[in-house]
Amino acid sequence: MKQKTIDWLRETVPGKPWKEVYKLYQETFPDELRKLSYIKTVCYKNGITNGLNGQFKKNRVPWNKGMKGWYAPGSERTWFQKGQSSPNERTIGSEYDSAGYLLVKIKNEGSRYDKWRPKHILVWEKANGPVPEGHVVIFLDGNHKNFNLDNLACIPRGIHAILNRSQLRSDNADITKVRITQAELKRAIKEATRHD
């Protein structure tokens, strides 16, 4: 870019939004076909800034001051009434797939994580009680749709990490069980040798 143009940018850019600068640039230099991104790069390399960061200046009044509670006329027809539920609200017991895991709605109140629980954990807990702290329930054959109790195992998070890190998972449940034992043994050896 020519020095004359850079000097023009030095004078013009401060205090103006980039779109306005670009419009003025096109009017002033109609024969120079440059994109706004190029002009911004030239300004950046030459230490030219518009000084605008999108923040309100001190004592500047926002456009919506005093409009609390304002709404477009007619929009009140679509407001929820007290006690009314959303038409797409799912009932307790509903299921949906989230990233390959089936979730079951267990209650209507609370956050999303309070309302929905993974189905495989619910199946395991129904037979065995709550999942112990620091443990996870896994699918032994890797099939996230196989909720057979024989296909679910509750293992410590540390063993789970070893299975993932060492790629010991298998689509055969029996092989995965053996590899869990292998991971537990590996962990026990590591613990025993740490104290030597």
Short mmCIF file of N, CA and C in Angstrom, two decimals:
data_model
loop_
_atom_site.label_atom_id
_atom_site.label_comp_id
_atom_site.label_asym_id
_atom_site.label_seq_id
_atom_site.Cartn_x
_atom_site.Cartn_y
_atom_site.Cartn_z
N MET A 1 0.85 -1.18 0.00
CA MET A 1 0.00 0.00 0.00
C MET A 1 0.90 1.24 0.00
N LYS A 2 0.48 2.26 -0.75
CA LYS A 2 1.27 3.48 -0.89
C LYS A 2 1.30 4.27 0.41
N GLN A 3 2.40 5.03 0.62
CA GLN A 3 2.55 5.83 1.83
C GLN A 3 1.44 6.88 1.94
N LYS A 4 1.01 7.41 0.79
CA LYS A 4 -0.07 8.41 0.78
C LYS A 4 -1.35 7.80 1.38
N THR A 5 -1.63 6.55 1.04
CA THR A 5 -2.82 5.87 1.54
C THR A 5 -2.69 5.60 3.04
N ILE A 6 -1.49 5.19 3.47
CA ILE A 6 -1.26 4.93 4.89
C ILE A 6 -1.43 6.22 5.70
N ASP A 7 -0.92 7.33 5.16
CA ASP A 7 -1.09 8.62 5.83
C ASP A 7 -2.57 8.99 5.93
N TRP A 8 -3.32 8.71 4.85
CA TRP A 8 -4.76 8.97 4.86
C TRP A 8 -5.44 8.13 5.95
N LEU A 9 -5.04 6.86 6.07
CA LEU A 9 -5.61 5.99 7.10
C LEU A 9 -5.30 6.53 8.50
N ARG A 10 -4.07 7.03 8.70
CA ARG A 10 -3.68 7.59 10.00
C ARG A 10 -4.60 8.74 10.41
N GLU A 11 -5.00 9.55 9.43
CA GLU A 11 -5.87 10.69 9.71
C GLU A 11 -7.34 10.28 9.85
N THR A 12 -7.76 9.31 9.07
CA THR A 12 -9.19 8.98 8.95
C THR A 12 -9.68 7.95 9.97
N VAL A 13 -8.88 6.94 10.25
CA VAL A 13 -9.34 5.80 11.06
C VAL A 13 -9.74 6.14 12.50
N PRO A 14 -8.95 6.92 13.26
CA PRO A 14 -9.29 7.13 14.67
C PRO A 14 -10.72 7.63 14.90
N GLY A 15 -11.42 6.93 15.79
CA GLY A 15 -12.77 7.33 16.18
C GLY A 15 -13.88 6.87 15.26
N LYS A 16 -13.56 6.14 14.19
CA LYS A 16 -14.59 5.71 13.24
C LYS A 16 -14.71 4.19 13.22
N PRO A 17 -15.93 3.67 13.08
CA PRO A 17 -16.11 2.23 12.93
C PRO A 17 -15.48 1.77 11.60
N TRP A 18 -15.07 0.48 11.57
CA TRP A 18 -14.37 -0.03 10.38
C TRP A 18 -15.21 0.04 9.11
N LYS A 19 -16.51 -0.19 9.23
CA LYS A 19 -17.37 -0.13 8.03
C LYS A 19 -17.39 1.28 7.44
N GLU A 20 -17.42 2.27 8.31
CA GLU A 20 -17.40 3.67 7.85
C GLU A 20 -16.06 3.98 7.20
N VAL A 21 -14.97 3.52 7.81
CA VAL A 21 -13.62 3.73 7.24
C VAL A 21 -13.55 3.11 5.85
N TYR A 22 -14.08 1.89 5.72
CA TYR A 22 -14.02 1.19 4.45
C TYR A 22 -14.81 1.93 3.36
N LYS A 23 -15.97 2.46 3.73
CA LYS A 23 -16.79 3.21 2.78
C LYS A 23 -16.05 4.47 2.32
N LEU A 24 -15.45 5.19 3.26
CA LEU A 24 -14.66 6.39 2.92
C LEU A 24 -13.46 6.03 2.05
N TYR A 25 -12.84 4.89 2.36
CA TYR A 25 -11.68 4.43 1.58
C TYR A 25 -12.08 4.18 0.12
N GLN A 26 -13.21 3.50 -0.06
CA GLN A 26 -13.69 3.21 -1.43
C GLN A 26 -14.02 4.48 -2.20
N GLU A 27 -14.55 5.49 -1.49
CA GLU A 27 -14.88 6.76 -2.14
C GLU A 27 -13.62 7.54 -2.47
N THR A 28 -12.62 7.50 -1.58
CA THR A 28 -11.39 8.27 -1.77
C THR A 28 -10.45 7.60 -2.77
N PHE A 29 -10.38 6.29 -2.77
CA PHE A 29 -9.48 5.54 -3.66
C PHE A 29 -10.27 4.53 -4.48
N PRO A 30 -11.11 4.99 -5.42
CA PRO A 30 -11.96 4.07 -6.18
C PRO A 30 -11.18 3.10 -7.07
N ASP A 31 -9.95 3.44 -7.44
CA ASP A 31 -9.18 2.57 -8.32
C ASP A 31 -8.42 1.49 -7.55
N GLU A 32 -8.34 1.60 -6.24
CA GLU A 32 -7.65 0.58 -5.42
C GLU A 32 -8.70 -0.41 -4.91
N LEU A 33 -8.65 -1.63 -5.40
CA LEU A 33 -9.61 -2.66 -4.98
C LEU A 33 -9.01 -3.47 -3.82
N ARG A 34 -9.38 -3.10 -2.62
CA ARG A 34 -8.88 -3.77 -1.41
C ARG A 34 -10.06 -4.21 -0.56
N LYS A 35 -9.87 -5.30 0.16
CA LYS A 35 -10.90 -5.77 1.09
C LYS A 35 -10.72 -5.08 2.43
N LEU A 36 -11.78 -5.06 3.22
CA LEU A 36 -11.73 -4.46 4.56
C LEU A 36 -10.68 -5.17 5.41
N SER A 37 -10.59 -6.49 5.30
CA SER A 37 -9.62 -7.25 6.10
C SER A 37 -8.19 -6.81 5.78
N TYR A 38 -7.93 -6.49 4.51
CA TYR A 38 -6.59 -6.02 4.11
C TYR A 38 -6.29 -4.66 4.75
N ILE A 39 -7.28 -3.77 4.72
CA ILE A 39 -7.11 -2.44 5.31
C ILE A 39 -6.85 -2.55 6.81
N LYS A 40 -7.59 -3.43 7.49
CA LYS A 40 -7.38 -3.64 8.92
C LYS A 40 -5.97 -4.15 9.19
N THR A 41 -5.48 -5.06 8.35
CA THR A 41 -4.12 -5.61 8.51
C THR A 41 -3.07 -4.52 8.33
N VAL A 42 -3.24 -3.68 7.31
CA VAL A 42 -2.30 -2.57 7.07
C VAL A 42 -2.30 -1.64 8.28
N CYS A 43 -3.48 -1.33 8.80
CA CYS A 43 -3.57 -0.45 9.98
C CYS A 43 -2.88 -1.10 11.17
N TYR A 44 -3.11 -2.37 11.37
CA TYR A 44 -2.50 -3.08 12.51
C TYR A 44 -0.97 -3.03 12.41
N LYS A 45 -0.45 -3.31 11.20
CA LYS A 45 1.01 -3.33 11.00
C LYS A 45 1.64 -1.95 11.16
N ASN A 46 0.85 -0.89 10.95
CA ASN A 46 1.36 0.48 11.06
C ASN A 46 0.94 1.16 12.36
N GLY A 47 0.39 0.38 13.29
CA GLY A 47 0.02 0.93 14.60
C GLY A 47 -1.15 1.89 14.56
N ILE A 48 -2.02 1.74 13.57
CA ILE A 48 -3.19 2.61 13.44
C ILE A 48 -4.40 1.89 14.03
N THR A 49 -5.09 2.55 14.94
CA THR A 49 -6.27 1.94 15.56
C THR A 49 -7.41 2.95 15.57
N ASN A 50 -8.64 2.42 15.54
CA ASN A 50 -9.78 3.33 15.58
C ASN A 50 -10.15 3.68 17.02
N GLY A 51 -9.58 2.97 17.99
CA GLY A 51 -9.83 3.27 19.40
C GLY A 51 -11.18 2.82 19.90
N LEU A 52 -11.94 2.15 19.06
CA LEU A 52 -13.27 1.68 19.46
C LEU A 52 -13.17 0.22 19.89
N ASN A 53 -13.64 -0.08 21.09
CA ASN A 53 -13.58 -1.47 21.56
C ASN A 53 -14.96 -2.03 21.90
N GLY A 54 -16.00 -1.30 21.58
CA GLY A 54 -17.36 -1.78 21.80
C GLY A 54 -17.89 -1.50 23.20
N GLN A 55 -17.06 -0.94 24.09
CA GLN A 55 -17.51 -0.63 25.44
C GLN A 55 -18.19 0.73 25.47
N PHE A 56 -19.12 0.90 26.42
CA PHE A 56 -19.77 2.20 26.58
C PHE A 56 -18.77 3.19 27.16
N LYS A 57 -18.75 4.36 26.61
CA LYS A 57 -17.94 5.45 27.16
C LYS A 57 -18.62 5.96 28.42
N LYS A 58 -17.83 6.55 29.33
CA LYS A 58 -18.36 7.08 30.57
C LYS A 58 -19.41 8.15 30.26
N ASN A 59 -20.51 8.10 31.00
CA ASN A 59 -21.64 9.05 30.88
C ASN A 59 -22.45 8.87 29.59
N ARG A 60 -22.19 7.85 28.81
CA ARG A 60 -22.99 7.61 27.60
C ARG A 60 -24.25 6.85 28.01
N VAL A 61 -25.39 7.28 27.53
CA VAL A 61 -26.67 6.68 27.89
C VAL A 61 -27.01 5.57 26.88
N PRO A 62 -27.27 4.35 27.36
CA PRO A 62 -27.65 3.28 26.44
C PRO A 62 -29.01 3.55 25.80
N TRP A 63 -29.21 3.04 24.60
CA TRP A 63 -30.44 3.33 23.85
C TRP A 63 -31.69 2.80 24.54
N ASN A 64 -31.54 1.75 25.38
CA ASN A 64 -32.72 1.15 25.99
C ASN A 64 -32.94 1.58 27.44
N LYS A 65 -32.31 2.68 27.88
CA LYS A 65 -32.47 3.15 29.26
C LYS A 65 -33.93 3.54 29.49
N GLY A 66 -34.46 3.07 30.62
CA GLY A 66 -35.83 3.38 30.99
C GLY A 66 -36.87 2.53 30.28
N MET A 67 -36.46 1.51 29.56
CA MET A 67 -37.41 0.69 28.80
C MET A 67 -37.66 -0.66 29.47
N LYS A 68 -37.36 -0.79 30.76
CA LYS A 68 -37.55 -2.06 31.45
C LYS A 68 -39.00 -2.50 31.32
N GLY A 69 -39.19 -3.73 30.93
CA GLY A 69 -40.53 -4.25 30.79
C GLY A 69 -41.17 -3.94 29.44
N TRP A 70 -40.43 -3.29 28.55
CA TRP A 70 -40.98 -2.98 27.23
C TRP A 70 -41.11 -4.25 26.42
N TYR A 71 -42.14 -4.38 25.65
CA TYR A 71 -42.33 -5.51 24.75
C TYR A 71 -43.08 -5.03 23.52
N ALA A 72 -42.88 -5.76 22.45
CA ALA A 72 -43.56 -5.41 21.20
C ALA A 72 -45.05 -5.66 21.37
N PRO A 73 -45.89 -4.73 20.98
CA PRO A 73 -47.33 -4.93 21.10
C PRO A 73 -47.77 -6.19 20.35
N GLY A 74 -48.60 -6.99 21.00
CA GLY A 74 -49.09 -8.22 20.40
C GLY A 74 -48.30 -9.45 20.81
N SER A 75 -47.08 -9.24 21.35
CA SER A 75 -46.24 -10.39 21.71
C SER A 75 -46.78 -11.11 22.95
N GLU A 76 -47.63 -10.44 23.72
CA GLU A 76 -48.17 -11.06 24.94
C GLU A 76 -49.04 -12.28 24.63
N ARG A 77 -49.53 -12.39 23.39
CA ARG A 77 -50.36 -13.55 23.01
C ARG A 77 -49.56 -14.85 23.07
N THR A 78 -48.24 -14.78 22.92
CA THR A 78 -47.43 -15.99 22.88
C THR A 78 -46.70 -16.26 24.20
N TRP A 79 -46.93 -15.46 25.21
CA TRP A 79 -46.26 -15.65 26.50
C TRP A 79 -46.79 -16.90 27.19
N PHE A 80 -45.92 -17.55 27.97
CA PHE A 80 -46.36 -18.66 28.81
C PHE A 80 -47.19 -18.12 29.96
N GLN A 81 -48.27 -18.81 30.28
CA GLN A 81 -49.07 -18.45 31.44
C GLN A 81 -48.52 -19.19 32.65
N LYS A 82 -48.80 -18.66 33.84
CA LYS A 82 -48.29 -19.28 35.05
C LYS A 82 -48.79 -20.72 35.14
N GLY A 83 -47.84 -21.65 35.37
CA GLY A 83 -48.18 -23.07 35.47
C GLY A 83 -48.25 -23.79 34.14
N GLN A 84 -48.18 -23.06 33.05
CA GLN A 84 -48.25 -23.68 31.73
C GLN A 84 -46.89 -24.29 31.38
N SER A 85 -46.89 -25.49 30.80
CA SER A 85 -45.63 -26.11 30.41
C SER A 85 -45.44 -25.97 28.91
N SER A 86 -44.21 -26.13 28.50
CA SER A 86 -43.87 -26.02 27.09
C SER A 86 -44.53 -27.15 26.31
N PRO A 87 -44.98 -26.88 25.07
CA PRO A 87 -45.63 -27.94 24.29
C PRO A 87 -44.66 -29.08 23.93
N ASN A 88 -43.36 -28.82 23.98
CA ASN A 88 -42.41 -29.89 23.67
C ASN A 88 -41.79 -30.49 24.94
N GLU A 89 -42.41 -30.22 26.09
CA GLU A 89 -41.95 -30.79 27.37
C GLU A 89 -42.17 -32.30 27.35
N ARG A 90 -41.16 -33.04 27.72
CA ARG A 90 -41.27 -34.51 27.71
C ARG A 90 -41.72 -35.02 29.08
N THR A 91 -42.46 -36.11 29.06
CA THR A 91 -42.98 -36.69 30.30
C THR A 91 -41.91 -37.52 30.98
N ILE A 92 -42.09 -37.75 32.28
CA ILE A 92 -41.17 -38.61 33.03
C ILE A 92 -41.20 -40.00 32.42
N GLY A 93 -40.03 -40.57 32.23
CA GLY A 93 -39.90 -41.88 31.59
C GLY A 93 -39.53 -41.77 30.12
N SER A 94 -39.62 -40.54 29.56
CA SER A 94 -39.24 -40.33 28.16
C SER A 94 -37.75 -40.61 28.00
N GLU A 95 -37.37 -41.02 26.80
CA GLU A 95 -35.96 -41.31 26.50
C GLU A 95 -35.53 -40.52 25.28
N TYR A 96 -34.25 -40.15 25.26
CA TYR A 96 -33.68 -39.57 24.04
C TYR A 96 -32.19 -39.87 23.98
N ASP A 97 -31.67 -39.89 22.75
CA ASP A 97 -30.27 -40.20 22.52
C ASP A 97 -29.43 -38.93 22.60
N SER A 98 -28.41 -38.96 23.43
CA SER A 98 -27.50 -37.82 23.57
C SER A 98 -26.07 -38.33 23.38
N ALA A 99 -25.50 -38.03 22.23
CA ALA A 99 -24.12 -38.43 21.91
C ALA A 99 -23.93 -39.93 22.05
N GLY A 100 -24.92 -40.70 21.63
CA GLY A 100 -24.79 -42.15 21.64
C GLY A 100 -25.26 -42.83 22.92
N TYR A 101 -25.59 -42.05 23.95
CA TYR A 101 -26.07 -42.61 25.21
C TYR A 101 -27.55 -42.30 25.36
N LEU A 102 -28.33 -43.29 25.78
CA LEU A 102 -29.76 -43.10 25.97
C LEU A 102 -29.99 -42.49 27.35
N LEU A 103 -30.70 -41.36 27.39
CA LEU A 103 -31.02 -40.69 28.65
C LEU A 103 -32.50 -40.87 28.94
N VAL A 104 -32.83 -40.98 30.22
CA VAL A 104 -34.22 -41.16 30.67
C VAL A 104 -34.60 -40.00 31.57
N LYS A 105 -35.77 -39.42 31.33
CA LYS A 105 -36.25 -38.32 32.18
C LYS A 105 -36.79 -38.92 33.47
N ILE A 106 -36.24 -38.46 34.62
CA ILE A 106 -36.65 -39.01 35.91
C ILE A 106 -37.46 -38.04 36.75
N LYS A 107 -37.39 -36.73 36.43
CA LYS A 107 -38.21 -35.75 37.16
C LYS A 107 -38.36 -34.48 36.33
N ASN A 108 -39.30 -33.61 36.76
CA ASN A 108 -39.59 -32.39 36.00
C ASN A 108 -38.87 -31.16 36.52
N GLU A 109 -38.39 -31.20 37.75
CA GLU A 109 -37.77 -30.02 38.36
C GLU A 109 -36.25 -30.12 38.35
N GLY A 110 -35.60 -28.96 38.40
CA GLY A 110 -34.15 -28.93 38.49
C GLY A 110 -33.49 -28.68 37.15
N SER A 111 -32.17 -28.81 37.15
CA SER A 111 -31.40 -28.59 35.92
C SER A 111 -31.55 -29.79 35.00
N ARG A 112 -31.02 -29.65 33.82
CA ARG A 112 -31.08 -30.75 32.85
C ARG A 112 -30.44 -32.01 33.42
N TYR A 113 -29.34 -31.82 34.18
CA TYR A 113 -28.63 -32.97 34.74
C TYR A 113 -29.39 -33.61 35.89
N ASP A 114 -30.27 -32.84 36.53
CA ASP A 114 -31.13 -33.41 37.58
C ASP A 114 -32.28 -34.18 36.96
N LYS A 115 -32.80 -33.67 35.83
CA LYS A 115 -33.98 -34.26 35.20
C LYS A 115 -33.67 -35.54 34.42
N TRP A 116 -32.51 -35.60 33.79
CA TRP A 116 -32.18 -36.71 32.89
C TRP A 116 -31.00 -37.51 33.42
N ARG A 117 -31.11 -38.86 33.35
CA ARG A 117 -30.01 -39.74 33.79
C ARG A 117 -29.76 -40.77 32.70
N PRO A 118 -28.51 -41.20 32.55
CA PRO A 118 -28.21 -42.25 31.57
C PRO A 118 -28.94 -43.55 31.93
N LYS A 119 -29.54 -44.17 30.95
CA LYS A 119 -30.34 -45.38 31.17
C LYS A 119 -29.50 -46.51 31.73
N HIS A 120 -28.25 -46.68 31.25
CA HIS A 120 -27.44 -47.80 31.72
C HIS A 120 -27.13 -47.68 33.22
N ILE A 121 -27.01 -46.45 33.70
CA ILE A 121 -26.76 -46.25 35.14
C ILE A 121 -28.01 -46.59 35.93
N LEU A 122 -29.18 -46.18 35.43
CA LEU A 122 -30.44 -46.50 36.11
C LEU A 122 -30.66 -48.00 36.19
N VAL A 123 -30.35 -48.72 35.10
CA VAL A 123 -30.51 -50.18 35.07
C VAL A 123 -29.58 -50.81 36.10
N TRP A 124 -28.32 -50.37 36.14
CA TRP A 124 -27.35 -50.94 37.07
C TRP A 124 -27.74 -50.62 38.52
N GLU A 125 -28.18 -49.38 38.77
CA GLU A 125 -28.54 -48.98 40.13
C GLU A 125 -29.80 -49.71 40.63
N LYS A 126 -30.72 -50.02 39.72
CA LYS A 126 -31.93 -50.74 40.13
C LYS A 126 -31.56 -52.11 40.71
N ALA A 127 -30.52 -52.73 40.17
CA ALA A 127 -30.10 -54.06 40.64
C ALA A 127 -29.09 -54.00 41.78
N ASN A 128 -28.27 -52.94 41.83
CA ASN A 128 -27.15 -52.92 42.76
C ASN A 128 -27.12 -51.77 43.76
N GLY A 129 -28.00 -50.80 43.61
CA GLY A 129 -27.95 -49.63 44.49
C GLY A 129 -27.13 -48.52 43.84
N PRO A 130 -26.96 -47.40 44.54
CA PRO A 130 -26.26 -46.25 43.95
C PRO A 130 -24.82 -46.58 43.52
N VAL A 131 -24.39 -45.93 42.46
CA VAL A 131 -23.00 -46.10 41.98
C VAL A 131 -22.09 -45.50 43.04
N PRO A 132 -21.09 -46.28 43.52
CA PRO A 132 -20.18 -45.74 44.55
C PRO A 132 -19.41 -44.53 44.01
N GLU A 133 -19.06 -43.63 44.92
CA GLU A 133 -18.30 -42.44 44.53
C GLU A 133 -16.96 -42.87 43.92
N GLY A 134 -16.58 -42.20 42.85
CA GLY A 134 -15.31 -42.53 42.18
C GLY A 134 -15.40 -43.70 41.23
N HIS A 135 -16.62 -44.15 40.93
CA HIS A 135 -16.83 -45.28 40.01
C HIS A 135 -17.68 -44.85 38.82
N VAL A 136 -17.60 -45.62 37.75
CA VAL A 136 -18.43 -45.40 36.55
C VAL A 136 -19.02 -46.73 36.11
N VAL A 137 -20.15 -46.65 35.42
CA VAL A 137 -20.78 -47.85 34.87
C VAL A 137 -20.47 -47.88 33.38
N ILE A 138 -19.92 -49.01 32.90
CA ILE A 138 -19.53 -49.13 31.50
C ILE A 138 -20.28 -50.27 30.82
N PHE A 139 -20.30 -50.21 29.50
CA PHE A 139 -20.83 -51.30 28.68
C PHE A 139 -19.67 -52.22 28.34
N LEU A 140 -19.72 -53.47 28.79
CA LEU A 140 -18.60 -54.38 28.58
C LEU A 140 -18.34 -54.67 27.10
N ASP A 141 -19.41 -54.75 26.30
CA ASP A 141 -19.21 -55.04 24.87
C ASP A 141 -19.12 -53.77 24.02
N GLY A 142 -19.18 -52.60 24.66
CA GLY A 142 -19.06 -51.34 23.93
C GLY A 142 -20.33 -50.91 23.23
N ASN A 143 -21.38 -51.73 23.28
CA ASN A 143 -22.65 -51.40 22.63
C ASN A 143 -23.52 -50.60 23.59
N HIS A 144 -23.69 -49.31 23.31
CA HIS A 144 -24.43 -48.42 24.21
C HIS A 144 -25.94 -48.66 24.20
N LYS A 145 -26.39 -49.61 23.43
CA LYS A 145 -27.82 -49.93 23.39
C LYS A 145 -28.10 -51.29 24.05
N ASN A 146 -27.05 -51.97 24.54
CA ASN A 146 -27.21 -53.27 25.19
C ASN A 146 -27.29 -53.05 26.70
N PHE A 147 -28.54 -53.00 27.24
CA PHE A 147 -28.76 -52.70 28.65
C PHE A 147 -28.90 -53.96 29.50
N ASN A 148 -28.49 -55.10 28.96
CA ASN A 148 -28.51 -56.36 29.71
C ASN A 148 -27.60 -56.18 30.92
N LEU A 149 -28.06 -56.54 32.09
CA LEU A 149 -27.29 -56.36 33.33
C LEU A 149 -25.92 -57.05 33.26
N ASP A 150 -25.85 -58.18 32.53
CA ASP A 150 -24.56 -58.88 32.38
C ASP A 150 -23.57 -58.08 31.54
N ASN A 151 -24.06 -57.10 30.80
CA ASN A 151 -23.19 -56.29 29.94
C ASN A 151 -22.74 -55.00 30.63
N LEU A 152 -23.22 -54.76 31.85
CA LEU A 152 -22.87 -53.55 32.57
C LEU A 152 -21.91 -53.87 33.71
N ALA A 153 -20.89 -53.03 33.88
CA ALA A 153 -19.95 -53.21 34.99
C ALA A 153 -19.66 -51.87 35.63
N CYS A 154 -19.56 -51.87 36.95
CA CYS A 154 -19.23 -50.67 37.70
C CYS A 154 -17.76 -50.80 38.11
N ILE A 155 -16.94 -49.89 37.61
CA ILE A 155 -15.50 -49.97 37.86
C ILE A 155 -14.97 -48.63 38.38
N PRO A 156 -13.84 -48.64 39.10
CA PRO A 156 -13.25 -47.38 39.56
C PRO A 156 -12.82 -46.51 38.38
N ARG A 157 -12.89 -45.20 38.55
CA ARG A 157 -12.49 -44.27 37.48
C ARG A 157 -11.05 -44.49 37.05
N GLY A 158 -10.18 -44.85 37.99
CA GLY A 158 -8.77 -45.10 37.65
C GLY A 158 -8.63 -46.27 36.69
N ILE A 159 -9.39 -47.33 36.91
CA ILE A 159 -9.36 -48.49 36.00
C ILE A 159 -9.95 -48.09 34.65
N HIS A 160 -11.00 -47.31 34.69
CA HIS A 160 -11.63 -46.80 33.47
C HIS A 160 -10.60 -46.01 32.64
N ALA A 161 -9.80 -45.19 33.33
CA ALA A 161 -8.77 -44.40 32.64
C ALA A 161 -7.72 -45.31 32.02
N ILE A 162 -7.32 -46.37 32.72
CA ILE A 162 -6.32 -47.31 32.19
C ILE A 162 -6.87 -48.00 30.94
N LEU A 163 -8.13 -48.43 31.00
CA LEU A 163 -8.76 -49.08 29.83
C LEU A 163 -8.73 -48.16 28.62
N ASN A 164 -9.06 -46.89 28.84
CA ASN A 164 -9.08 -45.93 27.73
C ASN A 164 -7.68 -45.62 27.22
N ARG A 165 -6.77 -45.34 28.15
CA ARG A 165 -5.42 -44.94 27.78
C ARG A 165 -4.67 -46.07 27.07
N SER A 166 -4.84 -47.30 27.56
CA SER A 166 -4.12 -48.45 26.99
C SER A 166 -4.90 -49.14 25.88
N GLN A 167 -6.05 -48.59 25.52
CA GLN A 167 -6.91 -49.15 24.47
C GLN A 167 -7.20 -50.63 24.71
N LEU A 168 -7.67 -50.92 25.93
CA LEU A 168 -7.96 -52.30 26.31
C LEU A 168 -9.42 -52.70 26.12
N ARG A 169 -10.22 -51.79 25.59
CA ARG A 169 -11.64 -52.10 25.39
C ARG A 169 -11.80 -53.08 24.22
N SER A 170 -12.87 -53.88 24.30
CA SER A 170 -13.17 -54.85 23.25
C SER A 170 -14.67 -54.88 23.02
N ASP A 171 -15.09 -55.37 21.84
CA ASP A 171 -16.52 -55.52 21.61
C ASP A 171 -17.00 -56.88 22.12
N ASN A 172 -16.09 -57.63 22.75
CA ASN A 172 -16.42 -58.91 23.39
C ASN A 172 -16.41 -58.68 24.90
N ALA A 173 -17.56 -58.87 25.55
CA ALA A 173 -17.70 -58.58 26.97
C ALA A 173 -16.73 -59.39 27.82
N ASP A 174 -16.52 -60.67 27.47
CA ASP A 174 -15.61 -61.52 28.25
C ASP A 174 -14.17 -61.02 28.18
N ILE A 175 -13.75 -60.58 27.00
CA ILE A 175 -12.39 -60.05 26.85
C ILE A 175 -12.24 -58.77 27.66
N THR A 176 -13.27 -57.90 27.65
CA THR A 176 -13.21 -56.66 28.42
C THR A 176 -13.10 -56.96 29.91
N LYS A 177 -13.82 -58.00 30.40
CA LYS A 177 -13.72 -58.38 31.82
C LYS A 177 -12.28 -58.78 32.17
N VAL A 178 -11.66 -59.57 31.30
CA VAL A 178 -10.27 -59.99 31.52
C VAL A 178 -9.35 -58.77 31.54
N ARG A 179 -9.61 -57.83 30.63
CA ARG A 179 -8.76 -56.64 30.56
C ARG A 179 -8.97 -55.71 31.76
N ILE A 180 -10.16 -55.72 32.34
CA ILE A 180 -10.39 -54.98 33.57
C ILE A 180 -9.52 -55.57 34.67
N THR A 181 -9.51 -56.91 34.77
CA THR A 181 -8.66 -57.58 35.75
C THR A 181 -7.20 -57.25 35.49
N GLN A 182 -6.82 -57.23 34.22
CA GLN A 182 -5.44 -56.87 33.84
C GLN A 182 -5.10 -55.45 34.29
N ALA A 183 -6.04 -54.52 34.10
CA ALA A 183 -5.82 -53.12 34.51
C ALA A 183 -5.72 -53.01 36.03
N GLU A 184 -6.57 -53.79 36.75
CA GLU A 184 -6.51 -53.78 38.22
C GLU A 184 -5.17 -54.31 38.71
N LEU A 185 -4.67 -55.37 38.05
CA LEU A 185 -3.38 -55.95 38.40
C LEU A 185 -2.26 -54.95 38.13
N LYS A 186 -2.32 -54.31 36.97
CA LYS A 186 -1.32 -53.30 36.60
C LYS A 186 -1.29 -52.17 37.64
N ARG A 187 -2.47 -51.76 38.07
CA ARG A 187 -2.56 -50.69 39.06
C ARG A 187 -2.01 -51.15 40.42
N ALA A 188 -2.34 -52.40 40.80
CA ALA A 188 -1.87 -52.94 42.09
C ALA A 188 -0.34 -53.06 42.10
N ILE A 189 0.24 -53.50 40.99
CA ILE A 189 1.70 -53.63 40.87
C ILE A 189 2.34 -52.26 41.01
N LYS A 190 1.75 -51.27 40.34
CA LYS A 190 2.28 -49.90 40.40
C LYS A 190 2.25 -49.37 41.83
N GLU A 191 1.14 -49.65 42.56
CA GLU A 191 1.01 -49.20 43.95
C GLU A 191 2.04 -49.90 44.83
N ALA A 192 2.22 -51.23 44.63
CA ALA A 192 3.15 -52.00 45.45
C ALA A 192 4.60 -51.58 45.23
N THR A 193 4.95 -51.31 43.98
CA THR A 193 6.34 -50.93 43.69
C THR A 193 6.63 -49.49 44.07
N ARG A 194 5.61 -48.69 44.25
CA ARG A 194 5.80 -47.29 44.62
C ARG A 194 6.36 -47.19 46.05
N HIS A 195 6.01 -48.14 46.90
CA HIS A 195 6.43 -48.10 48.30
C HIS A 195 7.80 -48.75 48.53
N ASP A 196 8.36 -49.38 47.50
CA ASP A 196 9.70 -50.04 47.64
C ASP A 196 10.82 -49.04 47.61
#
